[in-house]
Structures are given as structure tokens and as C-alpha cells.
Short mmCIF file of C-alpha atoms in Angstrom, two decimals:
data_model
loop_
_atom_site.label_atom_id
_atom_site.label_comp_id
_atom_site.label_asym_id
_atom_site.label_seq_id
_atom_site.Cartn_x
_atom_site.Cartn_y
_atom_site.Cartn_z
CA UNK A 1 12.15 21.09 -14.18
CA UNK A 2 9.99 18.83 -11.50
CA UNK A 3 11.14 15.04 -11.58
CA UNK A 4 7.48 14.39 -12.72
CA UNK A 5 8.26 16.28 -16.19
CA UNK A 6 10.36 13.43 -16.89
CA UNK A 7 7.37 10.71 -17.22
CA UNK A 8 5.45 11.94 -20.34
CA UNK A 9 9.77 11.47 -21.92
CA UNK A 10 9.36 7.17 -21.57
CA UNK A 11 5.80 7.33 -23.00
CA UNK A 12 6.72 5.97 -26.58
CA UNK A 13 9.32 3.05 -24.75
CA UNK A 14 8.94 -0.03 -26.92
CA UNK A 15 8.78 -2.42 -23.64
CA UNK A 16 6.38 0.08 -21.98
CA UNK A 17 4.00 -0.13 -24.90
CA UNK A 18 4.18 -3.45 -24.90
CA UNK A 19 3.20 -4.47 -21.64
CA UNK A 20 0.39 -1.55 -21.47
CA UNK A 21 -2.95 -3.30 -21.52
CA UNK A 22 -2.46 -6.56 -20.55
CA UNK A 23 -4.11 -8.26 -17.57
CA UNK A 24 -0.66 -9.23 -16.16
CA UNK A 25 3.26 -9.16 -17.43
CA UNK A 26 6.27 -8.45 -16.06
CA UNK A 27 9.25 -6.19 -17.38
CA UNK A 28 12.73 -6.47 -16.09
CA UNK A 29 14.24 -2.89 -15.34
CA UNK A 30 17.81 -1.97 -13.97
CA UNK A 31 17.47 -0.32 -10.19
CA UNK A 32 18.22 3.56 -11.06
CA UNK A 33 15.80 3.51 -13.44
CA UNK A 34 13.14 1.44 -11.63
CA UNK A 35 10.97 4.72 -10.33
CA UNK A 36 11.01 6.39 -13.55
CA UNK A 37 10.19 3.37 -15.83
CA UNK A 38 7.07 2.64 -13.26
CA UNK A 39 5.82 5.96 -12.99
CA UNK A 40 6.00 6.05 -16.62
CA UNK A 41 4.24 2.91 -16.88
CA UNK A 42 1.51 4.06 -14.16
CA UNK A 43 1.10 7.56 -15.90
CA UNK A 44 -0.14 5.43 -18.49
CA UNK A 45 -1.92 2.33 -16.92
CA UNK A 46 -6.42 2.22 -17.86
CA UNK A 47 -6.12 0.01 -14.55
CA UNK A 48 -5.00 1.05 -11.44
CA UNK A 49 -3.43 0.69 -8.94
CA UNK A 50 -0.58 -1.21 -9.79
CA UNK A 51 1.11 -3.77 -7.88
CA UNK A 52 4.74 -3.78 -8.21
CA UNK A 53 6.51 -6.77 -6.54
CA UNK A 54 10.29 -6.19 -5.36
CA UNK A 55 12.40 -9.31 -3.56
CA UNK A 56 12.71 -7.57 -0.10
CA UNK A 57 10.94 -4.93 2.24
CA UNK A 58 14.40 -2.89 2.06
CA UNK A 59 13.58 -2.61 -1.36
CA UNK A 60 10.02 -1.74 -1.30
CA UNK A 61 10.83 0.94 1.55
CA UNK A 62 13.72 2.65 -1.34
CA UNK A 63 11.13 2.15 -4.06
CA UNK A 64 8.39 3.60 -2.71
CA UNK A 65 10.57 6.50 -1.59
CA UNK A 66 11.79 7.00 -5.34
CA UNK A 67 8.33 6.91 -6.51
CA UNK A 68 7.07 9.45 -4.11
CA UNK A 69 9.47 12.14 -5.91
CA UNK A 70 7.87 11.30 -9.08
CA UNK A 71 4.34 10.86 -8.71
CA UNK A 72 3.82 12.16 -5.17
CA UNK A 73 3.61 10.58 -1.85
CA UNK A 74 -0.35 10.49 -1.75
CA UNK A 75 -0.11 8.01 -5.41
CA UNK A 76 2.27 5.59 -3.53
CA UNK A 77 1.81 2.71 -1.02
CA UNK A 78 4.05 0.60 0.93
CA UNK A 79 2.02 -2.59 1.76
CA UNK A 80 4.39 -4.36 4.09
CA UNK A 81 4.86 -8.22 4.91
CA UNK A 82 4.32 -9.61 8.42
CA UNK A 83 7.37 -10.12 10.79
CA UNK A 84 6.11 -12.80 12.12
CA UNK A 85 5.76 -16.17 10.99
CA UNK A 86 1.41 -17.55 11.33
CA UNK A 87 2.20 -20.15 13.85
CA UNK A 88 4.83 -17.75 16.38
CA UNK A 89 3.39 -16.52 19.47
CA UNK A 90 4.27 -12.81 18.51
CA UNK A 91 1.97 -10.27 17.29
CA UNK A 92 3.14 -8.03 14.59
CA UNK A 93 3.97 -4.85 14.85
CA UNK A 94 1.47 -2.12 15.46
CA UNK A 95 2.49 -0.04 12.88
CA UNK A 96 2.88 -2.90 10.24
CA UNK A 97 -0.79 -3.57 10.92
CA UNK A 98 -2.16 -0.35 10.85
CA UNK A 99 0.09 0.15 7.63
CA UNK A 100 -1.29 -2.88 5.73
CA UNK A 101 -5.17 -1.75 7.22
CA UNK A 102 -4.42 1.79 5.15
CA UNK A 103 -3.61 0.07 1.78
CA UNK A 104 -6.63 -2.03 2.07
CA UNK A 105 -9.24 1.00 3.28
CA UNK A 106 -7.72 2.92 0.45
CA UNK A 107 -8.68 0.66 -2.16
CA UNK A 108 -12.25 0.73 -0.79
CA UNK A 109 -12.06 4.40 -1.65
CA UNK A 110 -11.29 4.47 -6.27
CA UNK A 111 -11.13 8.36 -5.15
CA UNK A 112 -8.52 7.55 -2.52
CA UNK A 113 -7.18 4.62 -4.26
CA UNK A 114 -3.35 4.84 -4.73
CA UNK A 115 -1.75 5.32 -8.48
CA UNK A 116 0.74 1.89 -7.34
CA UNK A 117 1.15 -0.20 -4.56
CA UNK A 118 4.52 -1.62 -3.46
CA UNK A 119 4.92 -4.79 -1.70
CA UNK A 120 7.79 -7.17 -0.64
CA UNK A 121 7.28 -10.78 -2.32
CA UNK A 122 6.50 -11.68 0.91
CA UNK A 123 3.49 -9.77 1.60
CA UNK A 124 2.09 -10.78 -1.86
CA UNK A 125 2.40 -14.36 -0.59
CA UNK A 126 0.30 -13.53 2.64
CA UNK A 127 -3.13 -14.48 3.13
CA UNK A 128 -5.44 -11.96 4.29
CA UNK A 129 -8.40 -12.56 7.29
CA UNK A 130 -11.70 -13.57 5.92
CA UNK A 131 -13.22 -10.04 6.49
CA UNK A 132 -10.23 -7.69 6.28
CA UNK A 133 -12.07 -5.10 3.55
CA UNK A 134 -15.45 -4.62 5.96
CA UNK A 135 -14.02 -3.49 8.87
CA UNK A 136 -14.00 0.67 8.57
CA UNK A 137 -11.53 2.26 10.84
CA UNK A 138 -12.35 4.52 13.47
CA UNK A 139 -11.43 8.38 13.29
CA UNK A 140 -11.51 10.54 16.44
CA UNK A 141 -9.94 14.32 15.34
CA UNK A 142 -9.40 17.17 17.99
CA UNK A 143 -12.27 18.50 19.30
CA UNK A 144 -14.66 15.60 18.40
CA UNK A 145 -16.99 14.37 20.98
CA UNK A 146 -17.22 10.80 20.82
CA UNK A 147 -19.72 8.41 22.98
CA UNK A 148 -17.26 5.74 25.34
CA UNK A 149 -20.14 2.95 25.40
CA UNK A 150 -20.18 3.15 21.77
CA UNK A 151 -16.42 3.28 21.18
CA UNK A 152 -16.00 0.42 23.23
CA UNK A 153 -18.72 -1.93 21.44
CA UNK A 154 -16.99 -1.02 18.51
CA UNK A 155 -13.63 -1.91 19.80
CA UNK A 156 -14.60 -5.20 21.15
CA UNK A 157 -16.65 -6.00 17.71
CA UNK A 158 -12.70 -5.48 16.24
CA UNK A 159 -11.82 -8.56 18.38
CA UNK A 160 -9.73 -6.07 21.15
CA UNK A 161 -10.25 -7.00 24.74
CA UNK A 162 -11.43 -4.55 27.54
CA UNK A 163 -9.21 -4.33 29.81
CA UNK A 164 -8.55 -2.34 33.59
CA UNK A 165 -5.49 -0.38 32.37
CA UNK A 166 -3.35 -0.98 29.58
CA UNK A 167 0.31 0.42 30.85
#
């Protein structure tokens, strides 16, 4: 028996029924059986994704790890919170960035679209850039031929900076 055999087993859950349809709501559920109750819940969703809120990005990480067994890892998103605060002189982290840029392509996509987005409080609180959803990211595979004048307009259009050599 797969983990996701489990889901269809919550489907008649009086507090899952009850919060099924509604705009917004929020259910309280006890840790070990967070991924099961929100799979459940998603399996079941008209609207997707969902958005599930958690206090801390430890938290998310766990979450989104326990909902991967259930509902696979292409369903689930981790949409992480900035390290930085807006007005420190630090850039965040590459991979945060590039993490949060996925989430947001993705929902451009309703075939790509994940089943449920996880996010720290945090990053729910977060304002996005005024044009975050129109910028379409740039994929170079093995073997593709791609024009450097071209690359680089793009690039610069991104707001990067041409530089000599980057070490």
C-alpha cells in the first residue's frame, strides 16, 4: 500500500467537509497528521493550489517533505521567505530567489501549477516587485545554440549588470 492510498480514507472527515468550498478558513491539525489531513484536503479542493501557512521555514522545509510522500514532489512547493530584512545591504540568497521565481512561473503555467504551496508566515507577509509574474526565465539545455548579443540584452533587461569577469 502507497502512502497516497491513504487520502481517499479522510475524505468523509467532518472538519474536512466543512472547510471544503469556502473562499478562505483555517483548520487546526496536530503535526503527525498535518501531511495527511492536507493532502486529503487538496485531493479534494475545486481550487487550487493551496496555500498552507506554517510559523517557521523549518517547518515548511518538514512539511513540504511529508507532503511530497503523499502527493508527489512535482504537486508540492516550498515558497521561501527572504533572509534579509528590505532595508539591509545584503542580497538574498541565490537559491532563495530562484526558488521563490519557480513558485511564481509555475502558477503562470494551471498545467504546471502545483496541487499546494507551502510558505513560512513570513514569506506570506512579503511584498512582491511590481512586475515579478512577466518576467519569463531563461532556459539554455545541452546542446542548444544560443545568440550572446541576445542573451545579454535579455540579461541586462532583468536589471543584471555586464560586467568584465565575474570570479
Amino acid at each position: 500500500m502507497a502512502l497516497s492510498d491513504l487520502i481517499p480514507m479522510m475524505a468523509d472527515e467532518p472538519a474536512l467537509v466543512s472547510i471544503l468550498g469556502r473562499r478562505e478558513g483555517s483548520i487546526v491539525i496536530p503535526e503527525p497528521a498535518r501531511a495527511i489531513t492536507i493532502s486529503s484536503l487538496v485531493d479534494r479542493a475545486e481550487r487550487r493550489p493551496v496555500v498552507v501557512g506554517v510559523p517557521t521555514t523549518a517547518e515548511a522545509e518538514r512539511l513540504v517533505h511529508d507532503l511530497a510522500a503523499f502527493l508527489g514532489p512535482d504537486d508540492v512547493e516550498l515558497f521561501p521567505a527572504w533572509e534579509t530584512l528590505p532595508f539591509e545591504r545584503v542580497s538574498p540568497a541565490i537559491d532563495t530567489m530562484g526558488r521563490r521565481s519557480r513558485v511564481l512561473w509555475r502558477l503562470h503555467e494551471p498545467e504546471r501549477a502545483p496541487a499546494v504551496i507551502v510558505a513560512p508566515v513570513r514569506a506570506l507577509v512579503q511584498r512582491l516587485g511590481p512586475h515579478v509574474g512577466e518576467i519569463e526565465p531563461i532556459t539554455i539545455g545541452v546542446g542548444d545554440v544560443a545568440d550572446p548579443v541576445e542573451l545579454i540584452e535579455q540579461l541586462v533587461s532583468f536589471g543584471y549588470r555586464r560586467e568584465v569577469q565575474v570570479e
